Amino acid sequence: MSRNRSGHSLVHSALDIKSWQQQLPTVEAVRPARCPACGAASHPVGGPLGLHGHGLRERQVRGPAGPNAPAVLLVLKLRRYRCLPCGAVILVGPRELLPRRHYSAAAIGFALALYGLVLATAREVRRRISPQTILGATAFTGWATLRRWTRAVAHRRLFAALPSSDPSAMLRRVAASAAASLAAYAAPTSRGEALEHRAFLGAAHAA
Ligand SMILES: [Zn+2]
């Protein structure tokens, strides 16, 4: 569980963005088993429902749908629940969503791999990951967002489950080690694919 700026908890469902988009899951299908705030069972046996469906909430998510796909901006509808015992509002969404990040976990994992392992320039990483086509002044010196992600990884504010890296290391080194760790989360069936593609796939599971 994690909290976003508005204090809502974000809970991952097992669904990925693609399946979520194809068919919005029902309130019942993705209702969390317990309230992440107070731990109350959402559907106690023989008791009243603890977590009630509380409508939908739109959320933007940026990045390519696959390693070879163009970068896009999607607007997803997340499921919202309210906990009757404690009043908490809980958002449930696809597993690639990260709290407080506009980009999908897969997009960020891919960006780290392109920068750290493929040694792409920051500008090239931006071209592959960002749906924004108008480049600001920062495009000439690098991509501030990429630096922010890499620093966040080094300080374990992003992909906190990864082994710690030395925050004083060069950003490319930090990105490379994070991307290699993310690739290890990818399904064994992807073993024949390029490491940066596996970082894309693995990041969705490390979110
Ligand atoms: Zn609660």
GROMACS .gro file of N, CA and C in nm, residues 1-3 9-12 28 30-45 48-52 81-86 88-92:
model
  120
    1MET      N    1   0.083  -0.120   0.000
    1MET     CA    2   0.000   0.000   0.000
    1MET      C    3   0.087   0.125   0.000
    2SER      N    4   0.039   0.228  -0.064
    2SER     CA    5   0.111   0.354  -0.060
    2SER      C    6   0.007   0.464  -0.069
    3ARG      N    7   0.050   0.584  -0.034
    3ARG     CA    8  -0.045   0.695  -0.035
    3ARG      C    9  -0.005   0.797  -0.140
    9SER      N   10  -0.506   0.572  -0.047
    9SER     CA   11  -0.418   0.457  -0.063
    9SER      C   12  -0.433   0.402  -0.204
   10LEU      N   13  -0.322   0.362  -0.263
   10LEU     CA   14  -0.327   0.299  -0.395
   10LEU      C   15  -0.298   0.150  -0.376
   11VAL      N   16  -0.388   0.068  -0.422
   11VAL     CA   17  -0.371  -0.076  -0.412
   11VAL      C   18  -0.364  -0.132  -0.554
   12HIS      N   19  -0.266  -0.219  -0.577
   12HIS     CA   20  -0.253  -0.280  -0.711
   12HIS      C   21  -0.344  -0.400  -0.725
   28GLU      N   22  -1.674  -0.572  -0.767
   28GLU     CA   23  -1.648  -0.697  -0.694
   28GLU      C   24  -1.512  -0.756  -0.733
   30VAL      N   25  -1.220  -0.637  -0.820
   30VAL     CA   26  -1.093  -0.584  -0.770
   30VAL      C   27  -1.105  -0.524  -0.629
   31ARG      N   28  -1.213  -0.559  -0.558
   31ARG     CA   29  -1.228  -0.510  -0.421
   31ARG      C   30  -1.115  -0.568  -0.335
   32PRO      N   31  -1.034  -0.485  -0.270
   32PRO     CA   32  -0.926  -0.540  -0.187
   32PRO      C   33  -0.982  -0.626  -0.074
   33ALA      N   34  -0.907  -0.727  -0.031
   33ALA     CA   35  -0.954  -0.818   0.073
   33ALA      C   36  -0.969  -0.746   0.207
   34ARG      N   37  -0.879  -0.648   0.230
   34ARG     CA   38  -0.884  -0.574   0.357
   34ARG      C   39  -0.862  -0.426   0.328
   35CYS      N   40  -0.903  -0.345   0.422
   35CYS     CA   41  -0.874  -0.203   0.412
   35CYS      C   42  -0.726  -0.184   0.444
   36PRO      N   43  -0.648  -0.122   0.354
   36PRO     CA   44  -0.505  -0.104   0.380
   36PRO      C   45  -0.479  -0.006   0.494
   37ALA      N   46  -0.577   0.074   0.531
   37ALA     CA   47  -0.557   0.173   0.638
   37ALA      C   48  -0.582   0.113   0.776
   38CYS      N   49  -0.693   0.040   0.793
   38CYS     CA   50  -0.727  -0.010   0.928
   38CYS      C   51  -0.726  -0.163   0.936
   39GLY      N   52  -0.712  -0.230   0.822
   39GLY     CA   53  -0.702  -0.376   0.825
   39GLY      C   54  -0.835  -0.449   0.832
   40ALA      N   55  -0.946  -0.375   0.835
   40ALA     CA   56  -1.077  -0.440   0.843
   40ALA      C   57  -1.101  -0.525   0.719
   41ALA      N   58  -1.161  -0.642   0.737
   41ALA     CA   59  -1.193  -0.728   0.623
   41ALA      C   60  -1.297  -0.657   0.537
   42SER      N   61  -1.278  -0.666   0.405
   42SER     CA   62  -1.369  -0.593   0.318
   42SER      C   63  -1.503  -0.664   0.306
   43HIS      N   64  -1.502  -0.794   0.326
   43HIS     CA   65  -1.625  -0.871   0.309
   43HIS      C   66  -1.630  -0.981   0.413
   44PRO      N   67  -1.644  -0.946   0.542
   44PRO     CA   68  -1.639  -1.048   0.647
   44PRO      C   69  -1.753  -1.149   0.630
   45VAL      N   70  -1.723  -1.276   0.659
   45VAL     CA   71  -1.822  -1.382   0.643
   45VAL      C   72  -1.941  -1.353   0.735
   48PRO      N   73  -2.157  -0.734   0.751
   48PRO     CA   74  -2.181  -0.632   0.648
   48PRO      C   75  -2.052  -0.602   0.571
   49LEU      N   76  -2.070  -0.553   0.450
   49LEU     CA   77  -1.957  -0.518   0.363
   49LEU      C   78  -1.876  -0.405   0.427
   50GLY      N   79  -1.743  -0.425   0.435
   50GLY     CA   80  -1.659  -0.320   0.495
   50GLY      C   81  -1.611  -0.217   0.394
   51LEU      N   82  -1.580  -0.262   0.273
   51LEU     CA   83  -1.529  -0.170   0.169
   51LEU      C   84  -1.634  -0.154   0.059
   52HIS      N   85  -1.687  -0.036   0.052
   52HIS     CA   86  -1.792  -0.011  -0.047
   52HIS      C   87  -1.735   0.052  -0.173
   81TYR      N   88  -1.289   0.293  -0.351
   81TYR     CA   89  -1.365   0.226  -0.243
   81TYR      C   90  -1.359   0.312  -0.119
   82ARG      N   91  -1.463   0.299  -0.036
   82ARG     CA   92  -1.458   0.367   0.093
   82ARG      C   93  -1.474   0.263   0.202
   83CYS      N   94  -1.387   0.274   0.302
   83CYS     CA   95  -1.394   0.181   0.414
   83CYS      C   96  -1.496   0.234   0.515
   84LEU      N   97  -1.596   0.153   0.543
   84LEU     CA   98  -1.700   0.196   0.636
   84LEU      C   99  -1.646   0.214   0.779
   85PRO      N  100  -1.569   0.116   0.831
   85PRO     CA  101  -1.518   0.132   0.969
   85PRO      C  102  -1.430   0.256   0.990
   86CYS      N  103  -1.338   0.288   0.894
   86CYS     CA  104  -1.244   0.398   0.924
   86CYS      C  105  -1.259   0.518   0.831
   88ALA      N  106  -1.149   0.555   0.527
   88ALA     CA  107  -1.042   0.573   0.428
   88ALA      C  108  -1.096   0.554   0.286
   89VAL      N  109  -1.039   0.629   0.192
   89VAL     CA  110  -1.073   0.611   0.051
   89VAL      C  111  -0.957   0.541  -0.016
   90ILE      N  112  -0.987   0.433  -0.086
   90ILE     CA  113  -0.884   0.348  -0.145
   90ILE      C  114  -0.902   0.345  -0.295
   91LEU      N  115  -0.791   0.362  -0.367
   91LEU     CA  116  -0.795   0.352  -0.513
   91LEU      C  117  -0.734   0.220  -0.554
   92VAL      N  118  -0.797   0.152  -0.649
   92VAL     CA  119  -0.742   0.027  -0.701
   92VAL      C  120  -0.719   0.045  -0.850
   0.00000   0.00000   0.00000
